Short mmCIF file of C-alpha atoms in Angstrom, two decimals:
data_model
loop_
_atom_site.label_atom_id
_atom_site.label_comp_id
_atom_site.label_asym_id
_atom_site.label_seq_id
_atom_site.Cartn_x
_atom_site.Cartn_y
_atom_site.Cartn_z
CA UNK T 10 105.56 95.46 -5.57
CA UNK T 11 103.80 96.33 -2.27
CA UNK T 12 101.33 93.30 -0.76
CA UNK T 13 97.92 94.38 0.40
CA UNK T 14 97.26 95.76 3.77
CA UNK T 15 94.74 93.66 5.88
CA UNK T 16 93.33 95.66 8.98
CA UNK T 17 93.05 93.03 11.28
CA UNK T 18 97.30 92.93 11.69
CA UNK T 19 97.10 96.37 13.38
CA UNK T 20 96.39 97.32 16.68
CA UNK T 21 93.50 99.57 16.52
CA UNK T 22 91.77 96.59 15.27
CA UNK T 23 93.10 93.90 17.85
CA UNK T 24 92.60 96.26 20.57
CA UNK T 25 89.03 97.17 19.42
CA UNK T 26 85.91 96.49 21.63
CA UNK T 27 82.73 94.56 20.36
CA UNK T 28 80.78 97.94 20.24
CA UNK T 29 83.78 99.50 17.99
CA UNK T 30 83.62 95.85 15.61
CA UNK T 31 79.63 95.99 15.55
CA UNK T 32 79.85 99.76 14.58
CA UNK T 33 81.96 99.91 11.60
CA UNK T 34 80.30 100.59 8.40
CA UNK T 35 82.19 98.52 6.31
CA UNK T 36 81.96 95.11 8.23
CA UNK T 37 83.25 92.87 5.26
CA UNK T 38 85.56 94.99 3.78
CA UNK T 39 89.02 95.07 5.58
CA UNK T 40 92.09 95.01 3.13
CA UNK T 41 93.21 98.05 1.06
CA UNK T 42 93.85 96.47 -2.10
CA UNK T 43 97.37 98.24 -2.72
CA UNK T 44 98.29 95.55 -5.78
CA UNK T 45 95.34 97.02 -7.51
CA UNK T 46 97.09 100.12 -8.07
CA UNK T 47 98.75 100.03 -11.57
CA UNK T 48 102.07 102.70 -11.15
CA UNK T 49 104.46 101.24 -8.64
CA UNK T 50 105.89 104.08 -7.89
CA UNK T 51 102.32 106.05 -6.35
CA UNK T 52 101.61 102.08 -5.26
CA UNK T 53 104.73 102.57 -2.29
CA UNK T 54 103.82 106.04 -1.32
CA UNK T 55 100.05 104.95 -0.91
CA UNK T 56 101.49 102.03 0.75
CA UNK T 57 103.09 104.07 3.31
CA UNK T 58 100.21 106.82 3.64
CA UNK T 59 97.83 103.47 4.65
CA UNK T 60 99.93 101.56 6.70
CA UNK T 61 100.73 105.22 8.80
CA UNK T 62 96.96 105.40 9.19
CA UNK T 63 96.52 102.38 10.17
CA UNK T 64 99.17 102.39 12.85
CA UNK T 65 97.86 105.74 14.67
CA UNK T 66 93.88 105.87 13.91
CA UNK T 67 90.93 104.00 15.35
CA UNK T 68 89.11 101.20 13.48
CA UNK T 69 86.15 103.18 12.59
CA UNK T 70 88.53 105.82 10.87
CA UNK T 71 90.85 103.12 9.09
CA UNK T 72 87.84 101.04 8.17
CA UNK T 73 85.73 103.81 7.09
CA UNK T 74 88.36 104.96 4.78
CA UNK T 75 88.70 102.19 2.40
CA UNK T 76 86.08 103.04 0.70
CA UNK T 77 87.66 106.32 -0.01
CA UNK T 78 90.96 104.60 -1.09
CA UNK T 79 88.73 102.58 -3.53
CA UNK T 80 87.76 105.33 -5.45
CA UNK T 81 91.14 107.18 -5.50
CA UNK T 82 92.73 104.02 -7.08
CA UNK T 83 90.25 103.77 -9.39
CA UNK T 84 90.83 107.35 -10.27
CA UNK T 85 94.66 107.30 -10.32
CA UNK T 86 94.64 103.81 -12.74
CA UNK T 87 92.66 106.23 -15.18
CA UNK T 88 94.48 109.30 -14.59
CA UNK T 89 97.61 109.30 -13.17
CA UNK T 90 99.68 106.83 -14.84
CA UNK T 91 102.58 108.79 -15.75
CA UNK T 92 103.21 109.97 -12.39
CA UNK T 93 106.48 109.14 -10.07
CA UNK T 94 105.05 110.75 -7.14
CA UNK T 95 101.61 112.05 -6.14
CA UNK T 96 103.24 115.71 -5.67
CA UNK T 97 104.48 115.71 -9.62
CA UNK T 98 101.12 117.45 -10.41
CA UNK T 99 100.09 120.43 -8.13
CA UNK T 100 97.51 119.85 -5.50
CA UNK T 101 94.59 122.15 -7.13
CA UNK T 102 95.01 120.60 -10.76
CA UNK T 103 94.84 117.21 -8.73
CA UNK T 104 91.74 118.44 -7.06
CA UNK T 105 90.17 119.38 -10.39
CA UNK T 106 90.65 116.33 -12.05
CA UNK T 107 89.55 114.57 -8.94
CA UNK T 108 86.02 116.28 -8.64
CA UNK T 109 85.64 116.07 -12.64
CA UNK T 110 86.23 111.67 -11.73
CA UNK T 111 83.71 112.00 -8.91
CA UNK T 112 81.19 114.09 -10.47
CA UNK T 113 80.98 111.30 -13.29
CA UNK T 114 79.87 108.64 -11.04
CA UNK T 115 77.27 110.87 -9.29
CA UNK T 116 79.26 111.21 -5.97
CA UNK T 117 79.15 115.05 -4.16
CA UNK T 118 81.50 117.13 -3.99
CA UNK T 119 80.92 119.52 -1.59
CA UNK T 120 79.01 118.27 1.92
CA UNK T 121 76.54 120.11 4.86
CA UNK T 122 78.61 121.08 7.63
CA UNK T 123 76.36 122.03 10.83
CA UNK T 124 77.91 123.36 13.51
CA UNK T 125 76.14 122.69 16.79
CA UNK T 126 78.06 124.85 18.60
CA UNK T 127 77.54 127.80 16.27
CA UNK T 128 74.47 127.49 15.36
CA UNK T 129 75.48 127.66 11.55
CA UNK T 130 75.35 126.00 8.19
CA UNK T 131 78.62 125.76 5.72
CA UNK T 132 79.63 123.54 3.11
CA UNK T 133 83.02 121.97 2.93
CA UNK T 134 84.61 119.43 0.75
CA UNK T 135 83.64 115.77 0.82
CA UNK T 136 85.56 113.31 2.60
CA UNK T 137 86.65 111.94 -0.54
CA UNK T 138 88.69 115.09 -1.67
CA UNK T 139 89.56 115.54 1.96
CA UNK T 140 91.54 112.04 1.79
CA UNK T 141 93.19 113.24 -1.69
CA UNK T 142 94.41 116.13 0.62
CA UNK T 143 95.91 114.13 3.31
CA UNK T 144 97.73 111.65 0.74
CA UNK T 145 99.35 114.46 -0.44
CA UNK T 146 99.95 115.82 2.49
CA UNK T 147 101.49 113.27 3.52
CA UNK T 148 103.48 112.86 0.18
CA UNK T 149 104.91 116.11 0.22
CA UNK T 150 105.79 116.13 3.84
CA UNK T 151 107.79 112.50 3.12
CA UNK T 152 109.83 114.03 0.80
CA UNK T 153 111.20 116.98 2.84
CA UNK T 154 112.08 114.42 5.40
CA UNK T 155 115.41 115.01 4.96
CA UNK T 156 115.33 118.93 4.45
CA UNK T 157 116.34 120.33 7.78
CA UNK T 158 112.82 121.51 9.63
CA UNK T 159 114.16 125.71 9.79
CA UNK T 160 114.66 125.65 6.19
CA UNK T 161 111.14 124.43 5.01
CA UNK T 162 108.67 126.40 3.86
CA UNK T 163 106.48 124.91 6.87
CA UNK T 164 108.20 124.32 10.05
CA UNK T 165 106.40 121.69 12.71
CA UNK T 166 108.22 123.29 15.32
CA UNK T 167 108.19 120.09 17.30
CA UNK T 168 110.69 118.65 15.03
CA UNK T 169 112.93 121.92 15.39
CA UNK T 170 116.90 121.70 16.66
CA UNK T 171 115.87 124.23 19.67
CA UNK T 172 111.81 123.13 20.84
CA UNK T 173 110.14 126.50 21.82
CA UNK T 174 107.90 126.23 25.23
CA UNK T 175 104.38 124.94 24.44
CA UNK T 176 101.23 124.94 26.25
CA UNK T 177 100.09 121.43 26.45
CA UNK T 178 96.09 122.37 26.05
CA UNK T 179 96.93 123.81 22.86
CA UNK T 180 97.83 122.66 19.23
CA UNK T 181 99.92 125.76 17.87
CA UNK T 182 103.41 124.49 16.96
CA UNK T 183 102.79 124.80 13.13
CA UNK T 184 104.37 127.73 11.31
CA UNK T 185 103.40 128.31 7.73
CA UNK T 186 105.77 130.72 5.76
CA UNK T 187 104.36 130.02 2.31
CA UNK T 188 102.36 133.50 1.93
CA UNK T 189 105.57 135.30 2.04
CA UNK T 190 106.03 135.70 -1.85
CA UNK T 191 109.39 137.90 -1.38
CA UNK T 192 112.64 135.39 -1.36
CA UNK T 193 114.27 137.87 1.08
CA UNK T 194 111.84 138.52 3.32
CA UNK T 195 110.70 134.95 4.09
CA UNK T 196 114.73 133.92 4.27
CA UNK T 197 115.25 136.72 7.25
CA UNK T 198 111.94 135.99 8.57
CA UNK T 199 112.92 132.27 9.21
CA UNK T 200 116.42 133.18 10.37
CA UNK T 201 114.95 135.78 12.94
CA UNK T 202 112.26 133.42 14.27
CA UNK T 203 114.24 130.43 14.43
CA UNK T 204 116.60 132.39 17.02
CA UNK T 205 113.41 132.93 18.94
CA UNK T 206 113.09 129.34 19.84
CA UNK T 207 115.10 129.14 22.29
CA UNK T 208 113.59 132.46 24.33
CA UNK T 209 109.81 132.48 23.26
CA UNK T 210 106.86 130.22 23.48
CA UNK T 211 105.19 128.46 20.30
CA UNK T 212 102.28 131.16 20.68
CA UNK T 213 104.12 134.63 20.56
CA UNK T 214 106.09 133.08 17.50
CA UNK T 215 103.03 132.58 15.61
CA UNK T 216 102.16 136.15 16.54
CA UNK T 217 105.45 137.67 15.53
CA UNK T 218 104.88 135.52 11.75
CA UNK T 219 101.54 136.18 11.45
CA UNK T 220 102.42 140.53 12.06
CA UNK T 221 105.35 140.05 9.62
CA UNK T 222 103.18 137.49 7.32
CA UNK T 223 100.55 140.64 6.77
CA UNK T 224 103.03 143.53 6.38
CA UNK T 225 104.77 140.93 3.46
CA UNK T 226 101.22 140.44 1.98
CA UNK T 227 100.54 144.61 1.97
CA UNK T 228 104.15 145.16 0.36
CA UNK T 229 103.14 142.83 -2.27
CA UNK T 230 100.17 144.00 -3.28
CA UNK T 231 100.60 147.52 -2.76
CA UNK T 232 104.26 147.59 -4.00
CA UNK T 233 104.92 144.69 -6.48
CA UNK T 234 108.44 146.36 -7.51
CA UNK T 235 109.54 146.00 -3.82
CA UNK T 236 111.54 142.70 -3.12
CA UNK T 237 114.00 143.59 -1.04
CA UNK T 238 113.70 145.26 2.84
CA UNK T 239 116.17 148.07 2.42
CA UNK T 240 113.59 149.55 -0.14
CA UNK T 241 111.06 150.10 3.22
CA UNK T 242 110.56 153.63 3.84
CA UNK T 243 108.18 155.18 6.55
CA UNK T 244 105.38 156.21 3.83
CA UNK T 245 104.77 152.91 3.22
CA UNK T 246 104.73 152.03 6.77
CA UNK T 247 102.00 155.16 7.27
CA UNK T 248 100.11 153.53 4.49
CA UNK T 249 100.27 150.39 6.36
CA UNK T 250 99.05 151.67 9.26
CA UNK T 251 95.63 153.34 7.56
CA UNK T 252 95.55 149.51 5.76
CA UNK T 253 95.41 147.54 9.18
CA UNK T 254 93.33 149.83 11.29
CA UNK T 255 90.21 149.76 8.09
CA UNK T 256 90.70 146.94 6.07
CA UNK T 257 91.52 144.08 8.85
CA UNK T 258 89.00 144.50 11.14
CA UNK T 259 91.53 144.15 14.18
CA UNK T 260 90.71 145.18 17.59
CA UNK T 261 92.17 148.19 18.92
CA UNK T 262 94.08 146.09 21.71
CA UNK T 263 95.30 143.81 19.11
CA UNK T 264 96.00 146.68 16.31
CA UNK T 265 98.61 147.82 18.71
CA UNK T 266 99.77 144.65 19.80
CA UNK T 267 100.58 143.72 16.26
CA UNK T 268 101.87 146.91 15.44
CA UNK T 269 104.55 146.57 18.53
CA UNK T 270 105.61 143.07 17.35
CA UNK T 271 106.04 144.07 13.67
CA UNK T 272 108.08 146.86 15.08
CA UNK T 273 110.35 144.70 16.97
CA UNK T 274 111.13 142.10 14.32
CA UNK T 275 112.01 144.78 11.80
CA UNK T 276 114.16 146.23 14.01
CA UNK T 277 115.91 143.08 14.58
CA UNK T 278 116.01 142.73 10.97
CA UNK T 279 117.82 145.82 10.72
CA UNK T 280 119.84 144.88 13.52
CA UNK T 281 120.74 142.01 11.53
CA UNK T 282 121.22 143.14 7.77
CA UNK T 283 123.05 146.65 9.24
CA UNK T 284 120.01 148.32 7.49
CA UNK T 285 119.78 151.63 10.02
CA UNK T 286 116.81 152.74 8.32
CA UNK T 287 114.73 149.46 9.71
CA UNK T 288 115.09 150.14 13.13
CA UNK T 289 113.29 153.70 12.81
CA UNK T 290 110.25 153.41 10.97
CA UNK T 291 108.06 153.07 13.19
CA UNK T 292 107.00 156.01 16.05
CA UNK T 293 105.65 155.15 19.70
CA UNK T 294 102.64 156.36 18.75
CA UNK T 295 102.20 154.58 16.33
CA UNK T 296 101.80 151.46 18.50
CA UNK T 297 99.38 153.18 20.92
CA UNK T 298 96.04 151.39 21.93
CA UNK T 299 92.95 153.67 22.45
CA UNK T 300 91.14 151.13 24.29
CA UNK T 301 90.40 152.02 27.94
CA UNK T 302 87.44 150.30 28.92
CA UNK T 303 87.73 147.85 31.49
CA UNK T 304 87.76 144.21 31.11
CA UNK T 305 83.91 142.34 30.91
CA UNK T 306 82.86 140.85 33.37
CA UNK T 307 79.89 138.26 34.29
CA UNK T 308 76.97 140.03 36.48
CA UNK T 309 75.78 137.72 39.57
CA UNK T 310 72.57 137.07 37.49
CA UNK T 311 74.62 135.51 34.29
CA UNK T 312 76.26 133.20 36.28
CA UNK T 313 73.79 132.01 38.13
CA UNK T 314 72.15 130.91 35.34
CA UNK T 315 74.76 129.37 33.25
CA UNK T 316 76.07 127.63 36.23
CA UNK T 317 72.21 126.30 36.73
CA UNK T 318 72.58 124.42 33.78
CA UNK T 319 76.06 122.88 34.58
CA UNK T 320 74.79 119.69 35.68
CA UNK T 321 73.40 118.67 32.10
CA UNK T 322 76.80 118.56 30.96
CA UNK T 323 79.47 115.66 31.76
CA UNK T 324 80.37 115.63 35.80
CA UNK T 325 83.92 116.70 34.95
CA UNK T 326 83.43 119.25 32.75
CA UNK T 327 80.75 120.51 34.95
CA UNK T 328 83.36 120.37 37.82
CA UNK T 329 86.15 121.64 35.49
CA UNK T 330 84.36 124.64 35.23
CA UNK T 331 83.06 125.46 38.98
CA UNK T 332 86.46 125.27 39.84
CA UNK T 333 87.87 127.36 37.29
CA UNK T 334 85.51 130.25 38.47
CA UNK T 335 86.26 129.98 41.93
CA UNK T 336 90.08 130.02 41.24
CA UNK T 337 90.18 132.62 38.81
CA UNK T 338 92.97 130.77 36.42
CA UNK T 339 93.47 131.27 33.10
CA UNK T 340 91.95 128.44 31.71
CA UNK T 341 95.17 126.77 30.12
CA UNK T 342 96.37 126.81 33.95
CA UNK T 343 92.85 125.11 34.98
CA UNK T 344 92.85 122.42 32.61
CA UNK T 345 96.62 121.40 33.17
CA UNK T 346 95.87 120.95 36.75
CA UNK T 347 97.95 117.96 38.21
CA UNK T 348 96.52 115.94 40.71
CA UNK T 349 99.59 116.66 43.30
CA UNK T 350 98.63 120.20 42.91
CA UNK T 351 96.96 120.75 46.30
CA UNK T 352 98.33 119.96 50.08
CA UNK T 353 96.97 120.73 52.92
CA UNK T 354 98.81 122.32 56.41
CA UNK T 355 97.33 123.02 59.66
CA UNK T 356 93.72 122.45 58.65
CA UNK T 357 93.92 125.09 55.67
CA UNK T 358 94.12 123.94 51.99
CA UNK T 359 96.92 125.19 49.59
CA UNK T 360 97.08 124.98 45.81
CA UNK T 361 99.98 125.18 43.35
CA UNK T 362 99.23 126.62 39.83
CA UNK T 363 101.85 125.50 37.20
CA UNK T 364 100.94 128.82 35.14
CA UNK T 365 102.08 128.26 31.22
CA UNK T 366 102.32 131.95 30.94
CA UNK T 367 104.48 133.01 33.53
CA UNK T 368 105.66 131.18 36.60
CA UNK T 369 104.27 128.74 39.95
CA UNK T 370 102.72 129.92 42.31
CA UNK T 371 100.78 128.49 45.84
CA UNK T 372 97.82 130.11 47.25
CA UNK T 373 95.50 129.50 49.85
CA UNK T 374 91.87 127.94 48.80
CA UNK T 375 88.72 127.65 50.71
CA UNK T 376 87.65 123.58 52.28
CA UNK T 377 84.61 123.72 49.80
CA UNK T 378 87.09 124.19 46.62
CA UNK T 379 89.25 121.85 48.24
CA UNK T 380 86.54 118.96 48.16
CA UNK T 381 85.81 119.61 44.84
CA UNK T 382 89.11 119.64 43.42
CA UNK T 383 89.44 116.50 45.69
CA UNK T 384 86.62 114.72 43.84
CA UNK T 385 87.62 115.59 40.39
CA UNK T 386 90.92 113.81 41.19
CA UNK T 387 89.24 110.73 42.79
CA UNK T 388 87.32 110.25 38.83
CA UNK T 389 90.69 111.07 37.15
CA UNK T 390 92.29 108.27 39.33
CA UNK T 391 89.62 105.97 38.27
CA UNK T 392 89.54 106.29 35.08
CA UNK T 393 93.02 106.67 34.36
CA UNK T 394 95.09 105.86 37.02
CA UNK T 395 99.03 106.59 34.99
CA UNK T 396 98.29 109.99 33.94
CA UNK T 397 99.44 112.91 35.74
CA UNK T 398 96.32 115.69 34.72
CA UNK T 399 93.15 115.83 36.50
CA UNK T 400 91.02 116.92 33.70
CA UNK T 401 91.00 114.01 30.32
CA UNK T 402 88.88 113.08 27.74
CA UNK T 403 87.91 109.97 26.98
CA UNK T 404 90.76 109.46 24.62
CA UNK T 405 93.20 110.01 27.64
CA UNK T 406 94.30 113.18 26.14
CA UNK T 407 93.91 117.19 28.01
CA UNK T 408 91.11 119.15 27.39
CA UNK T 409 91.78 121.87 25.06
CA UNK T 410 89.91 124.92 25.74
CA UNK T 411 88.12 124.51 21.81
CA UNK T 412 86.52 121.46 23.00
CA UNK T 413 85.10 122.61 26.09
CA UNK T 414 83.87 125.68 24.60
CA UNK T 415 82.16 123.20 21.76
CA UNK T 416 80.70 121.46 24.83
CA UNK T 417 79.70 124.56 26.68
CA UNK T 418 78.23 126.09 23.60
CA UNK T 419 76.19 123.54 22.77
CA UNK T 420 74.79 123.69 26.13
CA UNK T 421 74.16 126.99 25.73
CA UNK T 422 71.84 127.16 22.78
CA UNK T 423 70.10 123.67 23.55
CA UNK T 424 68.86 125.38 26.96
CA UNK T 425 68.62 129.03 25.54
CA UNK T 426 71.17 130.38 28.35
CA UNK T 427 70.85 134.10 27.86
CA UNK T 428 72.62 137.38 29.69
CA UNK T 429 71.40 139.86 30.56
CA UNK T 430 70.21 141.61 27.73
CA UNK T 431 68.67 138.62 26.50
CA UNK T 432 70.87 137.93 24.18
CA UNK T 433 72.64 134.08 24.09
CA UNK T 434 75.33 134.39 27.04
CA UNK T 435 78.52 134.13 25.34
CA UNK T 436 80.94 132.10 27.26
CA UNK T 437 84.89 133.71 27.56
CA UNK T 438 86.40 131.49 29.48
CA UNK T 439 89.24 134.09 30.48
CA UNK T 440 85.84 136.49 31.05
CA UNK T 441 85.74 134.23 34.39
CA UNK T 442 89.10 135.56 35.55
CA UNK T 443 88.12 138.68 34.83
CA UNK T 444 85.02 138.29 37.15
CA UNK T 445 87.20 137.16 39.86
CA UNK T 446 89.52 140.06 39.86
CA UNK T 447 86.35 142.32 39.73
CA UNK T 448 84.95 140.67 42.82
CA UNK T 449 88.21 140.52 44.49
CA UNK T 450 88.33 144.59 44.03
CA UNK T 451 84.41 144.64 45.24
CA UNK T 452 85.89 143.01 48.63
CA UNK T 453 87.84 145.95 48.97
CA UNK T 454 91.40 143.49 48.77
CA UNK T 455 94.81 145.57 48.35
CA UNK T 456 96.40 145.53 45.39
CA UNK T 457 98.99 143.37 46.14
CA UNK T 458 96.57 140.25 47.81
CA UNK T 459 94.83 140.88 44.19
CA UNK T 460 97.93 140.37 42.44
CA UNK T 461 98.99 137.52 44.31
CA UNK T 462 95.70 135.17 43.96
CA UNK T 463 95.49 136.29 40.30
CA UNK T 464 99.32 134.67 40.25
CA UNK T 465 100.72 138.45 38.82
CA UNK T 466 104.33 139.26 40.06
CA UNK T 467 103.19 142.52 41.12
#
């Protein structure tokens, strides 16, 4: 039998500050009473879903969520003696009986969501079925511990043999191949994209599942009797074709980007089974992109007026962002910044972009961009003088580009920043690169000096 867990033996709560310990909502309550729960066997894996918790969350969280464990207990005493593990009963029969407990004692079930950023209402489920997620989350992911990461149904593709290149400023290393409901499709499709790790970055193998993840989900519905590839014929893939340019509401630019990549991966498929008749279905023009405007770009007036409000956010966002105009980056290349990244020869200022996309590059940058870069560095020092990334949060941890557009965005309706047509201005952050290149072109620069300060090879 597990012992109770008492907060105060962890290190979120030893390490916590007086405001943290004066701010928790549940001041007297500080043990998870684990002996309270009646089946042993759901009493260890609760055990072990708290105690993880505990070990990587702040106070506030851990201490907030007793509560919550309170009321699952109470429901799994009543409920759920019969059980060896949480995952014996499927998650949405769980759920069910769950909401039918909670809507017995009055509790809600479903909870406002306003997003600030949005400027929109939703509903979402209430932190108490949220927790009943994450246990079983947790459960299930415990007991494929010892299943070898490329043969789940879910890969974490940090925990993969062969580690595919990441960007740091972004969270996209999960790969879900549940949706797949043909055996031999979702067997090749893990074989073929497991080989990928070793050549391709986390982000273009989420793009090559999701492409294959769709053309699956058509084949299923549209031909039920189809479970095996060599049955693919080019009228289906015509079909297919009318099906993702109406009914998916995909750009033209990223119809034919998804087009190419399904094309490629059944080819390799083919490649792979020695199934000819793969590696032909699909026609070049099939794959073409009809899209020939030119990229959007900020007019002097819009940024003058968002960058008017700049100041009213937090100094290093607000710097964060000057500079990311004036270098033209992508903004995964601005944020990951380190603070070696500039040098300075001769009187003129040179700065090294470590581009996640492609490759490094040094370019020349003007003594007012220098300063300012200079100063963003001087607050990272400060405030955390072991890291190696000029822009952090609080937390220590990068900026991802969702949380500064949350920031901006917020910003942006609070002081009703409009463009030009008087609509709200709708901040792109890669829309600043693009007004870079078009003022670079405006200067009447070659091609090449273009090239180079955007960081293209050629």
């Amino acid at each position: 039998m597990k012992s109770n867990i008492n907060v105060i033996q962890y290190e979120c709560y030893i390490k916590a500050t007086e405001k943290q310990l004066e701010g928790l909502k549940w001041k007297d309550k500080r043990i998870y009473h684990i002996v309270e729960i009646k089946n042993e066997n759901l009493q260890k894996e609760i055990y072990s879903f708290v105690d993880d918790r505990c070990k990587r969350l702040a106070i506030t969280t851990v201490v907030g969520d007793i509560y919550k464990f309170d009321l699952l207990v109470e429901f799994l005493n009543s409920k759920c003696l019969e059980l060896k593990s949480i995952t014996d009963r499927p998650i949405d029969d769980l759920k069910r009986s769950y909401k039918a407990f909670l809507y017995q004692k009055g509790l809600s079930l479903r909870v406002n969501r306003s997003r600030k950023d949005r400027q929109t209402e939703g509903k979402q489920d209430s932190a108490n079925i949220s927790y009943l997620n994450m246990l079983y989350s947790y459960a299930t992911e415990q007991k494929s511990r010892s299943i070898p990461e490329n043969e789940k149904d879910v890969w974490d593709m940090r925990k993969l043999d062969i580690v595919p290149r990441s960007n740091p400023i972004r969270g996209r290393y999960r790969l879900d191949f549940r949706d797949i409901q043909q055996k031999e499709f979702k067997e090749i499709a893990k074989k073929i994209l497991y080989s990928h790790c070793g050549v391709k970055a986390m982000g273009s193998i989420k793009s090559e599942l999701l492409a294959f993840r769709r053309f699956a989900h058509f084949v299923y519905e549209k031909y039920p009797q189809v479970r095996h590839l060599i049955e693919i014929d080019r009228n289906m893939i015509e079909e297919y074709l009318i099906y993702i340019k109406t009914d998916t509401g995909l750009s033209a630019v990223s119809y034919s980007t998804e087009l190419s990549v399904l094309g490629n991966i059944l080819d390799e498929i083919g490649r792979e089974l020695e199934i000819g008749e793969l590696c032909n279905l699909f026609l070049s023009s099939d794959c073409k992109s009809y899209d020939n405007s030119l990229p959007r770009a900020y007019s002097d007036d819009e940024i003058k007026r968002f960058n008017r409000e700049l100041t009213k956010l937090r100094p290093q966002i607000g710097r964060c962002l000057i500079i990311h105009q004036m270098l033209g980056t992508r903004i995964e290349d601005t944020l990951t910044l380190r603070r070696d990244c500039m040098k300075e020869k001769e009187g003129h200022f040179y700065i090294t972009i470590r581009q996640s996309k492609t490759r490094m590059y040094t370019r020349p940058i003007s003594n007012q961009l220098a300063e300012l870069i200079n100063k963003a560095i001087e607050v990272s020092v400060e405030r955390y003088p072991n890291a190696d990334y000029i822009f952090l949060q609080d937390n220590g941890k990068l900026y991802t580009d969702s949380i500064l557009k949350y920031h901006v965005n917020i910003l942006i309706y609070e002081n009703n920043i409009k463009d030009d047509n008087g609509e709200y201005f709708e901040f792109r952050t890669h829309r600043f690169r693009h007004t870079f290149g078009v003022k670079l072109t405006e200067m009447h620069l070659d091609d090449d000096s273009i090239a180079r300060l955007l960081g293209h090879i050629d």
